[in-house]
Short mmCIF file of C-alpha atoms and ligand atoms in Angstrom, two decimals:
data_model
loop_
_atom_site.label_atom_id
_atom_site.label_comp_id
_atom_site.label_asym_id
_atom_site.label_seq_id
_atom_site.Cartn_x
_atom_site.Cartn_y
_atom_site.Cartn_z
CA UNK A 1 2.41 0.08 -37.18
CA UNK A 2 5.80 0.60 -37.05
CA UNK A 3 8.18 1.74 -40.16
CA UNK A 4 9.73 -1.87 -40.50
CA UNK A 5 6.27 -3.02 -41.01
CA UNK A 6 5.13 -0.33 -42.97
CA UNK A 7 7.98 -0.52 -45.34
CA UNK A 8 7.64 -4.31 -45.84
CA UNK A 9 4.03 -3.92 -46.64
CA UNK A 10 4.29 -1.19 -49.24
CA UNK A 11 7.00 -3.74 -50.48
CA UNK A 12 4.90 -5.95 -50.90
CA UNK A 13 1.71 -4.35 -52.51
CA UNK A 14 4.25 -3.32 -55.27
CA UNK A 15 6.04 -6.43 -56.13
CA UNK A 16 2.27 -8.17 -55.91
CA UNK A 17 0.44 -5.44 -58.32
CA UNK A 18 3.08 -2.97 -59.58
CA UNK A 19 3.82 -3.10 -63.11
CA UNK A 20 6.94 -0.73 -63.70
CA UNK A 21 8.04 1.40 -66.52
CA UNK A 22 10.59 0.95 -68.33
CA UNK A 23 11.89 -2.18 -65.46
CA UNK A 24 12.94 -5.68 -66.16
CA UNK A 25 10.34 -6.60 -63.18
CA UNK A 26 12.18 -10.15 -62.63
CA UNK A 27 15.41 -7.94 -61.47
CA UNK A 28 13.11 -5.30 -59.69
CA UNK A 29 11.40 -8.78 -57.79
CA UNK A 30 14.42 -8.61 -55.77
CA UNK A 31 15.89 -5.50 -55.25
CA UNK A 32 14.80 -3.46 -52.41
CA UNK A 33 12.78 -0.61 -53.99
CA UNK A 34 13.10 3.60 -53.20
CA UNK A 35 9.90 4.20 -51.41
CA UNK A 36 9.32 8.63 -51.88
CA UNK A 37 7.32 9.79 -49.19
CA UNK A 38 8.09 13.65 -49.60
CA UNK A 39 9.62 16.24 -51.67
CA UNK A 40 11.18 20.00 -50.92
CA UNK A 41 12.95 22.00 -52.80
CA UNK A 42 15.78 20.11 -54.58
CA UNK A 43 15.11 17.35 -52.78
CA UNK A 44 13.27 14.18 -52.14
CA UNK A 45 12.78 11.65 -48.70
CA UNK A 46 12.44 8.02 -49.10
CA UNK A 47 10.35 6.47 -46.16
CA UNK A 48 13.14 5.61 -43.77
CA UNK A 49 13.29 9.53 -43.88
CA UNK A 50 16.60 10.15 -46.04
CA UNK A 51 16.90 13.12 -48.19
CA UNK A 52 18.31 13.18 -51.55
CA UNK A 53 18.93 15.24 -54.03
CA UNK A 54 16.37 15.06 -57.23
CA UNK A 55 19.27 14.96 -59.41
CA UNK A 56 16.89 14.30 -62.50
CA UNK A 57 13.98 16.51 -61.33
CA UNK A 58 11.78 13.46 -61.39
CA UNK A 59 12.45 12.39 -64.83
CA UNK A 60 13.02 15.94 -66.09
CA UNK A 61 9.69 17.56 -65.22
CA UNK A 62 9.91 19.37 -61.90
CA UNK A 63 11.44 23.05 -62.59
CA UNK A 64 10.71 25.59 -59.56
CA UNK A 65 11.43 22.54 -56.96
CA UNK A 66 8.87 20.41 -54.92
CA UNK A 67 6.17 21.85 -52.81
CA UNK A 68 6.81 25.50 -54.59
CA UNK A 69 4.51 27.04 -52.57
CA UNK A 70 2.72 28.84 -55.64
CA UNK A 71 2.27 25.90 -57.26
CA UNK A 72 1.07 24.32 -54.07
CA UNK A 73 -1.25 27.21 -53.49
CA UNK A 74 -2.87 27.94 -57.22
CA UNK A 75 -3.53 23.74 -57.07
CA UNK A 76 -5.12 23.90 -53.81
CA UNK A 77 -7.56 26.92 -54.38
CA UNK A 78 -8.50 25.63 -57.97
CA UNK A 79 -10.02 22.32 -55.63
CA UNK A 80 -12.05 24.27 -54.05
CA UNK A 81 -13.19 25.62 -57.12
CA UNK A 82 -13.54 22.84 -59.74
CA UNK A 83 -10.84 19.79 -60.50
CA UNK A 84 -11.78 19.21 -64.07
CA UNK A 85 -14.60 19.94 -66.89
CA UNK A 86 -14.06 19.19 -70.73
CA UNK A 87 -13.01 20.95 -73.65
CA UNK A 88 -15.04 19.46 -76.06
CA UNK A 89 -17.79 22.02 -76.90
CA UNK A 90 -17.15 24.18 -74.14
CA UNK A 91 -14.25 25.37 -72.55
CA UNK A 92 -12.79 27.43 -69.47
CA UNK A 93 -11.05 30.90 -67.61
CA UNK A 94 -7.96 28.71 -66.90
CA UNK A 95 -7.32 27.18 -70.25
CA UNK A 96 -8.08 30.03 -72.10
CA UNK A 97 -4.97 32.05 -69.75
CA UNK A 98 -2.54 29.77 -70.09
CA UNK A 99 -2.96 29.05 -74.12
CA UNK A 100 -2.35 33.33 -74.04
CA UNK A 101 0.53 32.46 -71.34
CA UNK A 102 2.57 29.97 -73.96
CA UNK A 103 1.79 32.02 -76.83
CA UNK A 104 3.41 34.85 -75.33
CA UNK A 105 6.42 32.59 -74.45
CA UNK A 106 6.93 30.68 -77.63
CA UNK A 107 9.03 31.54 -80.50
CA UNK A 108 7.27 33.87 -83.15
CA UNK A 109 4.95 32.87 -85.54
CA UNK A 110 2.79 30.19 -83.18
CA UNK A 111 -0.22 30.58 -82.33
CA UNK A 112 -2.65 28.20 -81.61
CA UNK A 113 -2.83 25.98 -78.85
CA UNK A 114 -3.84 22.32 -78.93
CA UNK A 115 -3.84 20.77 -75.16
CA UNK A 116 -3.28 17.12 -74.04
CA UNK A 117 -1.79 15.17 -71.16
CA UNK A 118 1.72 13.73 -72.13
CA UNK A 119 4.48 13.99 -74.09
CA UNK A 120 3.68 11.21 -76.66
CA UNK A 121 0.42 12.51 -77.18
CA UNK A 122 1.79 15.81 -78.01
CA UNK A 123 3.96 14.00 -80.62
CA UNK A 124 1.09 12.23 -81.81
CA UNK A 125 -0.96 15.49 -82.72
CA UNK A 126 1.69 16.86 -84.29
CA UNK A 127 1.89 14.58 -86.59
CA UNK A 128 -1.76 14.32 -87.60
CA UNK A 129 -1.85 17.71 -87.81
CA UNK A 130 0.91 18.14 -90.25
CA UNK A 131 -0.33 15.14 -91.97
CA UNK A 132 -3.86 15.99 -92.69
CA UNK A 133 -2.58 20.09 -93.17
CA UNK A 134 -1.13 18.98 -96.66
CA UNK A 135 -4.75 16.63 -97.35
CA UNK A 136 -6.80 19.74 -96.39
CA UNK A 137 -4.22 21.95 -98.96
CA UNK A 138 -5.04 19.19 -101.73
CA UNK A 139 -1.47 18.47 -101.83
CA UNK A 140 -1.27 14.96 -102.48
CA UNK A 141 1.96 12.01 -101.31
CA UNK A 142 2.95 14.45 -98.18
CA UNK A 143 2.40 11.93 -95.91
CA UNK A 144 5.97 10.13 -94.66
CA UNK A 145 8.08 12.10 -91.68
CA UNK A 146 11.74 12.09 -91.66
CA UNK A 147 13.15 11.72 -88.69
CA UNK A 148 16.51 11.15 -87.23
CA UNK A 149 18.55 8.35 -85.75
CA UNK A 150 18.33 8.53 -81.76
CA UNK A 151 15.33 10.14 -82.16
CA UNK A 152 13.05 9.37 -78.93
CA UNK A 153 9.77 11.36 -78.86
CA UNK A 154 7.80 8.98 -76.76
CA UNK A 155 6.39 5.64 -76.45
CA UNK A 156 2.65 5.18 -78.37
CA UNK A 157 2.91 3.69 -81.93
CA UNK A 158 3.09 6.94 -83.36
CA UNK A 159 5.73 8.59 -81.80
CA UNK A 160 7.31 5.27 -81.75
CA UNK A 161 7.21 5.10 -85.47
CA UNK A 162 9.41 8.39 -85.45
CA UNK A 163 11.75 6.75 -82.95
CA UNK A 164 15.20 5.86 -83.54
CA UNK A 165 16.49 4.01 -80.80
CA UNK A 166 16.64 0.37 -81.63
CA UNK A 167 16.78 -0.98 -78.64
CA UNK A 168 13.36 0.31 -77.35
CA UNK A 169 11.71 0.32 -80.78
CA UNK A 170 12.92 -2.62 -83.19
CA UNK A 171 10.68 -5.23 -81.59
CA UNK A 172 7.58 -2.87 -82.70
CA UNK A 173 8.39 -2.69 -86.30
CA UNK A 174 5.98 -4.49 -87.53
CA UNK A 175 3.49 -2.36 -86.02
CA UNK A 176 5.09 1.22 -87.26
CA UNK A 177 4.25 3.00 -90.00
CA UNK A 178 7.11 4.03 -92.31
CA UNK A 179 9.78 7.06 -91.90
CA UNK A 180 12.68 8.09 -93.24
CA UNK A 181 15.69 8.63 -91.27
CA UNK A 182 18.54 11.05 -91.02
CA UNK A 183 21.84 10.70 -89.33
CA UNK A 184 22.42 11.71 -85.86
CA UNK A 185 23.88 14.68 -85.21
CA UNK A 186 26.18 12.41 -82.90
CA UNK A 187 29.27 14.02 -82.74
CA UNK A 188 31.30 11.37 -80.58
CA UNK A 189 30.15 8.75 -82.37
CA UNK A 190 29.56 9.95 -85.97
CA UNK A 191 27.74 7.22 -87.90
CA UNK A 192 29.25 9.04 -91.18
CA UNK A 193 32.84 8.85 -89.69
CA UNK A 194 33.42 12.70 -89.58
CA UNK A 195 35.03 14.64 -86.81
CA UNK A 196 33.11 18.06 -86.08
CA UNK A 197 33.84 21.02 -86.87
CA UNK A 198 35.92 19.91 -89.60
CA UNK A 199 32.80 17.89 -91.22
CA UNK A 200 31.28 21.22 -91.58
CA UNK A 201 28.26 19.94 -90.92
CA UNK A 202 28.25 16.97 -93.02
CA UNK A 203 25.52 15.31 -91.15
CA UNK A 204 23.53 18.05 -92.98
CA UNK A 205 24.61 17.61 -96.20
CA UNK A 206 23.51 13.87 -95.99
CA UNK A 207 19.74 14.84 -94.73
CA UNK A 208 19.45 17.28 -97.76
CA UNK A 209 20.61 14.63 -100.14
CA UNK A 210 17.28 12.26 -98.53
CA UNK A 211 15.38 15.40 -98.68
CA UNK A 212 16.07 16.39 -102.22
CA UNK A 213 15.20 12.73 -103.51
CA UNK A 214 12.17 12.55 -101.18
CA UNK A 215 10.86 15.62 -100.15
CA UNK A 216 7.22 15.06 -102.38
CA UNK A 217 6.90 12.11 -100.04
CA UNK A 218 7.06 13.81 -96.70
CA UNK A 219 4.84 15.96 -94.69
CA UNK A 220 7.21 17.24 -91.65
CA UNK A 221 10.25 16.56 -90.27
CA UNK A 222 10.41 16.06 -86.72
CA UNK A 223 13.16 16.71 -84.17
CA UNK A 224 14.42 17.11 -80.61
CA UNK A 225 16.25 19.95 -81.03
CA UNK A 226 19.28 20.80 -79.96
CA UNK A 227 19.42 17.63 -77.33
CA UNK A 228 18.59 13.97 -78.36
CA UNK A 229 17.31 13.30 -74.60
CA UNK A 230 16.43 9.63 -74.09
CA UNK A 231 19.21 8.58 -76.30
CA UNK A 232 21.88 9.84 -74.20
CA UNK A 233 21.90 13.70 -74.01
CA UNK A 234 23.31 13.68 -77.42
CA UNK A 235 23.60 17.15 -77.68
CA UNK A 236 23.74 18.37 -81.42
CA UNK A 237 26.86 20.68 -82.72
CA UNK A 238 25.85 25.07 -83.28
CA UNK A 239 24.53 25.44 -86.16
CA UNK A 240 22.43 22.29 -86.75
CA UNK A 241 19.12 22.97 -85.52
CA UNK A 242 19.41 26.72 -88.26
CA UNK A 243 20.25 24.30 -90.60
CA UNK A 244 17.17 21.57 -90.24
CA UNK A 245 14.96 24.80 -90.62
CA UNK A 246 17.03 26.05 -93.66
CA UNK A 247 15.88 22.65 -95.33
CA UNK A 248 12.49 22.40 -94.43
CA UNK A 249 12.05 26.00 -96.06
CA UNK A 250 13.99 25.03 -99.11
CA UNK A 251 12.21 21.63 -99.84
CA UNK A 252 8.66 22.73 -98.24
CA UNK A 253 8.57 20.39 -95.41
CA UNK A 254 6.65 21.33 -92.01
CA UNK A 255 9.07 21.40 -88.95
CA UNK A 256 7.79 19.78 -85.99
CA UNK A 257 10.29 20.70 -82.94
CA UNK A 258 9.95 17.83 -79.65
CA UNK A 259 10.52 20.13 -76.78
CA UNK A 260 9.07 17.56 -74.25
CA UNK A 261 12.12 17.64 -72.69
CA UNK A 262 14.17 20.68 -73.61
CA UNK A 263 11.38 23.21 -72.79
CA UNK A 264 10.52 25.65 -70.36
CA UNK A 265 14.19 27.12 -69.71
CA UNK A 266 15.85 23.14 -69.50
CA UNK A 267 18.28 24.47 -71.91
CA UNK A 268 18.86 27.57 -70.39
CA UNK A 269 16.53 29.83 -72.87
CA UNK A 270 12.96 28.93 -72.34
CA UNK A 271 12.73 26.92 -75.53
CA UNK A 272 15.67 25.41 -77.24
CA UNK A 273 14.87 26.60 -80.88
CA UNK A 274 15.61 29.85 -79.63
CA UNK A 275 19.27 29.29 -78.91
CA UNK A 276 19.16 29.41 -82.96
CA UNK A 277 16.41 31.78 -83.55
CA UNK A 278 14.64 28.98 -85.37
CA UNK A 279 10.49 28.96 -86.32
CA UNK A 280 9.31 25.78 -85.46
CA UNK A 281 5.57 25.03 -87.64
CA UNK A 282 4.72 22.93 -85.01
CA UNK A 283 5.89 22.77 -81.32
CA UNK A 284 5.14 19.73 -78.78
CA UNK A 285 5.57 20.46 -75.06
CA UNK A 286 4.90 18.68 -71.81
CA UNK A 287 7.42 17.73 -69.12
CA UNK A 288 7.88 21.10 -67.67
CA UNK A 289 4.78 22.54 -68.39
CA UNK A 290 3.31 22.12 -64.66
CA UNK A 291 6.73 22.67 -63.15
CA UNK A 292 6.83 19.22 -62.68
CA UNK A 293 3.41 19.00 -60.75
CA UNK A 294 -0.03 17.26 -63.20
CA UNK A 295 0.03 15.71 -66.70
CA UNK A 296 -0.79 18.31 -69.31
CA UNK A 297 0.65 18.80 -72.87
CA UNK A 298 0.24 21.34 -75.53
CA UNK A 299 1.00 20.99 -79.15
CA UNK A 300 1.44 24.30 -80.57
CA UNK A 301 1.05 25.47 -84.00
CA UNK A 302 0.59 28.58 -86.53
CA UNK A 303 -2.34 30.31 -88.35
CA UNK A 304 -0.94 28.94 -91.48
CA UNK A 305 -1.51 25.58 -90.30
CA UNK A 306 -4.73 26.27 -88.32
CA UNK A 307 -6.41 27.71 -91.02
CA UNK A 308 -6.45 24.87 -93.54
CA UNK A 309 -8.59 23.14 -90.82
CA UNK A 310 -11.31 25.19 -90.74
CA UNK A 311 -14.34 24.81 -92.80
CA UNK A 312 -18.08 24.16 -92.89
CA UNK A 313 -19.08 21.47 -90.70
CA UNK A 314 -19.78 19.38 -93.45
CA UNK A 315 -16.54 19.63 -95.38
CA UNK A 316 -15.11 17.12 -91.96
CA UNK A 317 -12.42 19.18 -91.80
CA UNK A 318 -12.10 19.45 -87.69
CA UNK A 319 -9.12 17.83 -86.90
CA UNK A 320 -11.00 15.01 -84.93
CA UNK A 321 -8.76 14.40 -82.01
CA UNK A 322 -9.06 14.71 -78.42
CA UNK A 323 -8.32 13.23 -75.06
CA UNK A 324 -10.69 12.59 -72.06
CA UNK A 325 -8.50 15.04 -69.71
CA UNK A 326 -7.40 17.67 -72.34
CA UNK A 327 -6.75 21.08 -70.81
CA UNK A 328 -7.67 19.62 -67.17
CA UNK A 329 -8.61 22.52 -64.89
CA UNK A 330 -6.17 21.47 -61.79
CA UNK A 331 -3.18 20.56 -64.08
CA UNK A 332 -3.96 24.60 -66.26
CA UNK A 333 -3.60 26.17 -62.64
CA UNK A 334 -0.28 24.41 -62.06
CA UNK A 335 0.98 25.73 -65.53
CA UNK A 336 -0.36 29.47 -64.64
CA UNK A 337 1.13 29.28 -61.66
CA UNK A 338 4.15 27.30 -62.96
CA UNK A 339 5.14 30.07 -66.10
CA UNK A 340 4.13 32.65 -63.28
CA UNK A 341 7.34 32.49 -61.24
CA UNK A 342 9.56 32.08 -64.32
CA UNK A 343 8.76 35.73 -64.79
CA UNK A 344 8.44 36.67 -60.87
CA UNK A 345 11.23 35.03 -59.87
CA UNK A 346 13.68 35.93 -63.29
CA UNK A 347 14.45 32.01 -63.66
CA UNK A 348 16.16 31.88 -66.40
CA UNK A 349 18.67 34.55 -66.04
CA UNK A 350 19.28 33.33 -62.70
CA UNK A 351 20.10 29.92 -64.42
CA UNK A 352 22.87 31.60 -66.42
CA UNK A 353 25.27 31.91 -63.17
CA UNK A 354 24.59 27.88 -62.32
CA UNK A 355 24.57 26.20 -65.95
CA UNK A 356 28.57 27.66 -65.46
CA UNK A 357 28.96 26.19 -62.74
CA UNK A 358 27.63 22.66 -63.35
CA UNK A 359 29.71 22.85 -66.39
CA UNK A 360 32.57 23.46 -63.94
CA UNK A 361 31.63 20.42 -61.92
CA UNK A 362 31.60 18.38 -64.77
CA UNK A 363 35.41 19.63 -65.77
CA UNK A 364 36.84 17.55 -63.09
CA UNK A 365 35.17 14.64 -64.25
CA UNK A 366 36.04 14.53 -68.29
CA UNK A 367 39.07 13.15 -68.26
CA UNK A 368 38.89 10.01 -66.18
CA UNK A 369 39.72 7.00 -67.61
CA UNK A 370 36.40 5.73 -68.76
CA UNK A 371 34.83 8.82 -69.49
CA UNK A 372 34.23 9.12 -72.73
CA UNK A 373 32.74 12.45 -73.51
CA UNK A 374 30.42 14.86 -71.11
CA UNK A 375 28.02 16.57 -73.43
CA UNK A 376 26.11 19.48 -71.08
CA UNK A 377 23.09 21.95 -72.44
CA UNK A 378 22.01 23.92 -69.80
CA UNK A 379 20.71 21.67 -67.20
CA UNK A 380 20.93 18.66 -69.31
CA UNK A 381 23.81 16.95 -69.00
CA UNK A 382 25.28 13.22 -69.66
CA UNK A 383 28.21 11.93 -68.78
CA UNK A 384 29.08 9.06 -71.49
CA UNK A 385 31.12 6.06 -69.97
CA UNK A 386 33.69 3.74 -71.94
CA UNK A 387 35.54 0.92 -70.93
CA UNK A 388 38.26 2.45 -73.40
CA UNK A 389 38.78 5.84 -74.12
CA UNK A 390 41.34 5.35 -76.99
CA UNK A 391 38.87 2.84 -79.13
CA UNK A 392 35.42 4.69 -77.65
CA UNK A 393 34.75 0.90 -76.65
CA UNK A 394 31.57 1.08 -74.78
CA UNK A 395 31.04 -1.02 -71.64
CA UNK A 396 29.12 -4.58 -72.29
CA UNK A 397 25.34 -3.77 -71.42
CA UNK A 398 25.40 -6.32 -68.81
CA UNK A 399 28.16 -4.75 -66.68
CA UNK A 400 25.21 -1.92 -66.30
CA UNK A 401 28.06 0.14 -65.49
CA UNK A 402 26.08 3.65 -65.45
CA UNK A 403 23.62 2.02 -63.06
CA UNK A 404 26.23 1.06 -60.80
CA UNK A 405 27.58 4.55 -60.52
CA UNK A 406 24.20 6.23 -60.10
CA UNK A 407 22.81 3.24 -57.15
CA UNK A 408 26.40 4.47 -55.70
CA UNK A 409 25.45 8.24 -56.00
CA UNK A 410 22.15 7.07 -54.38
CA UNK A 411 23.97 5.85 -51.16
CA UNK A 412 25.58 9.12 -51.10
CA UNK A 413 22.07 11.38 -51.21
CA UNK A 414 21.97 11.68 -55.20
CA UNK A 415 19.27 10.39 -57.14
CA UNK A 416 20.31 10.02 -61.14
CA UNK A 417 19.18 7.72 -63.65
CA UNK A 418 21.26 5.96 -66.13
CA UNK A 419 20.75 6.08 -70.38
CA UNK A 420 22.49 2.89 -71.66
CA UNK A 421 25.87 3.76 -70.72
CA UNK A 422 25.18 7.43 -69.78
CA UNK A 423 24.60 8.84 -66.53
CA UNK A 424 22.03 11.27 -66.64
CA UNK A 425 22.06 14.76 -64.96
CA UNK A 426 19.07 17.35 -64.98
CA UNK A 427 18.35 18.94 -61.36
CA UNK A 428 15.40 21.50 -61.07
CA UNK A 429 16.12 24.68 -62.56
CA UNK A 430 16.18 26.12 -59.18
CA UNK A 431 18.50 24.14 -57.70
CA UNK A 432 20.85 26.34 -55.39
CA UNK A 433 24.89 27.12 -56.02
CA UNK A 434 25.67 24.77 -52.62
CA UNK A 435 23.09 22.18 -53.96
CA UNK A 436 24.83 22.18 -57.44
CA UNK A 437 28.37 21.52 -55.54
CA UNK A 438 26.97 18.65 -54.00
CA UNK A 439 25.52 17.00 -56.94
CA UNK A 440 29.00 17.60 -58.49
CA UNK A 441 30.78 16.78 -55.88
CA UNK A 442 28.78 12.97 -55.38
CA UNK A 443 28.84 12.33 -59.07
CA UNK A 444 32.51 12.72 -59.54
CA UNK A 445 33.19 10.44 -55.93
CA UNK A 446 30.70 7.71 -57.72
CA UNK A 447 32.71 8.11 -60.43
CA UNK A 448 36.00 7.60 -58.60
CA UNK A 449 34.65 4.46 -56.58
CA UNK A 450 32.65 2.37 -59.36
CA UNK A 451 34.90 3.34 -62.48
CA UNK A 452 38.23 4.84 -61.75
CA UNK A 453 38.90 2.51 -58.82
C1 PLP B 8 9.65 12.35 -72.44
C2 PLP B 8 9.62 12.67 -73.86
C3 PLP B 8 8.50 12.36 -74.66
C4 PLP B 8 7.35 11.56 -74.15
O1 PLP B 8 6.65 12.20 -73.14
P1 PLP B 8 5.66 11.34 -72.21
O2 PLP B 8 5.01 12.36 -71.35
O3 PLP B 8 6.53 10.40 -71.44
O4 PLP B 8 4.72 10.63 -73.10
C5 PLP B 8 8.51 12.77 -75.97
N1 PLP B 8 9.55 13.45 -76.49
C6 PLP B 8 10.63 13.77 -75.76
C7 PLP B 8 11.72 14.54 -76.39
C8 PLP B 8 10.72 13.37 -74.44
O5 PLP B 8 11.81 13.64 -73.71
#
């Protein structure tokens, strides 16, 4: 068959039986879809045999590239081996390694390990877990989560009912159980009218204030720290994430840290609450976990916690939660192999040298006309358009002006992914220095063509 044919009929299998994420499917009917056939490195082919450059690492999961040959290798041998057997009442060489593997890696004071397959479920355990920690204590009414504005930690009920983005979760409502919510540490747009740094943190001030009046009430408070992700790389100002922890220590509240997204070295340290030496009680990772490679999540937690679980069998104190591919065998040798090279291969210093650079990249961007702000942590960064820069007067949502710029970036070998009105950068970590100059260097002539024309 030739490629025209082959491309048509892929075409068609999709549009006939393909329901896609996060896609208004009567737009998607007729636009000619990005058929991957490959990956390497930094980059990706479509079928016709283009390359382009991942410039969102596969929604923000592939770290050491594609086809990292470790990776590749550790998957490959553990097939010949066995692809998957069960945790529940029995367990395995490769799960028990890696759970010794995070612990080593995550900040002090964790450590247990509780495996799953995604990011929401991560979410969701951590919130049972916190939940029934204050039942098993016999401390009773801890059972509401604060949360904060923009919050996004993933798309099942529960972690919807921490969410804070409207436009994904209002039409659930009904559905959600209750939590309380603190402003956004959303410095360019500060819903309490402040300007940082001279609000001194005000956002902070606020949060204690619905702490103080309702801190019996809640179990945890749960946040993405340092980075609001999905809602636009809203990246929070020094300081913050120290003082979330300060309050959850002062009013007795459990902190659950999100670092679906900002882990393993996204951030440039391999977890975010280090960049503020912070203790999370409870942390939820996935994205990275693999390098990018299998589904598999961990929500990780401390003694403290763990202990007020345990029991005789009677008492029903096992937290009773688990999912069908929990600690997976194939998707555990990915993760070894994955967390291997970070060490071997000195990652995240090596990162150091690039985040500078992409931050240079982004300099010649930030003051076009309808840029608005560029917020960059490490190797998440978002570029916020306006369609005024004096009034911060965002673009109508059906001008889909961010998508515009990144289909343009896509002609030129780029693949990024709009937020809203945010274009969205986050390469692999080990993207090269001539890479990173491209990626710069088609962003900002996007740019130049769809918004500064
Ligand atoms: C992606 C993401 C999730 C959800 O992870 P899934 O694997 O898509 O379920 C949760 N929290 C944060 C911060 C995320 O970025």
């Amino acid at each position: 068959m030739g490629i025209r044919s082959t491309i048509k009929r892929i075409e068609k299998l999709d549009k006939n039986f393909i329901w896609h994420p996060f896609t208004q499917m009567k737009e998607w009917k007729d636009e000619k879809p990005l058929i991957i056939t490959e990956g390497s490195g930094s980059y990706i082919k479509d079928i016709s045999g283009k390359w382009y450059i991942d410039g969102i690492s596969s929604i923000w999961v592939t770290v050491h590239g594609h086809r990292k040959k470790e990776i590749d290798d550790a998957i490959k041998a553990q097939v010949d081996t066995i692809s998957h057997s069960t945790l529940l009442g029995q367990t395995h060489p490769l799960a028990a390694t890696l759970a010794e593997m995070i612990i080593n890696i995550s900040p002090e004071g964790l450590s247990r390990v509780f495996y799953s397959d995604n990011g929401s479920t991560a979410v969701e355990i951590g919130l049972k877990m916190a939940f029934q920690y204050w039942q098993h204590k016999g401390v009773e009414g801890k059972t509401k989560f604060l949360t904060l504005n923009n919050a996004y930690h993933g798309d099942t009920i529960g972690a919807v009912s921490v969410g804070g983005i409207d436009l994904f979760h209002d039409i659930f409502s009904p559905l959600l159980f209750e939590s309380l919510k603190a402003p956004s540490p959303y410095c360019y747009r500060c819903e309490l009218g402040k300007k940082h740094p001279s609000c001194r943190l005000y956002c902070l001030k606020k949060t204690e204030a619905i702490i103080k009046k309702h801190h019996k009430s809640l179990a945890a408070f749960i946040i993405e720290p340092l980075v609001q992700g999905a809602a636009g790389i809203i990246t929070a100002p020094d300081g913050y994430l120290k003082g979330v922890r300060r309050l959850c220590n002062k009013y007795n509240l459990l902190m659950i840290t999100d670092e679906v997204a900002t882990g393993f070295g996204r951030t440039g340290k391999m977890f975010a609450c280090e960049h503020e030496s912070v203790r999370p009680d409870i942390l939820c990772v996935a994205k990275g976990l693999t390098g990018g490679y299998l589904p598999l999540a961990a929500t990780i937690t401390t003694e403290k916690i763990y202990r007020q679980f345990l029991g005789r069998y009677q008492d029903l104190k096992s937290f009773f939660h688990g999912h069908t591919y929990t600690g997976n065998q194939l998707a555990c040798a990915a993760a070894i192999a994955n967390l291997n090279i970070f060490k071997k291969e000195k990652t995240i210093a090596k990162m150091q040298r690039k985040i500078k650079l992409l931050q240079k990249e982004l300099d010649k961007i930030k003051d076009f006309r309808h840029v608005g702000e560029v917020r960059q942590r490490g190797f998440m960064a978002g570029i916020e358009l306006v369609k005024d820069r004096t009034s911060k007067e965002p673009f109508p949502m059906e001008d889909k002006i961010a998508w515009k710029v990144c289909l343009r970036a896509r002609k030129k070998g780029l693949i990024i992914r709009p937020l809203g009105n945010v274009v969205v950068l986050m390469p692999p970590l080990s993207i090269s220095v001539e890479e990173l100059k491209s990626l710069g260097r088609i962003t900002t002539e996007a740019l130049k063509e769809i918004t500064e024309r």
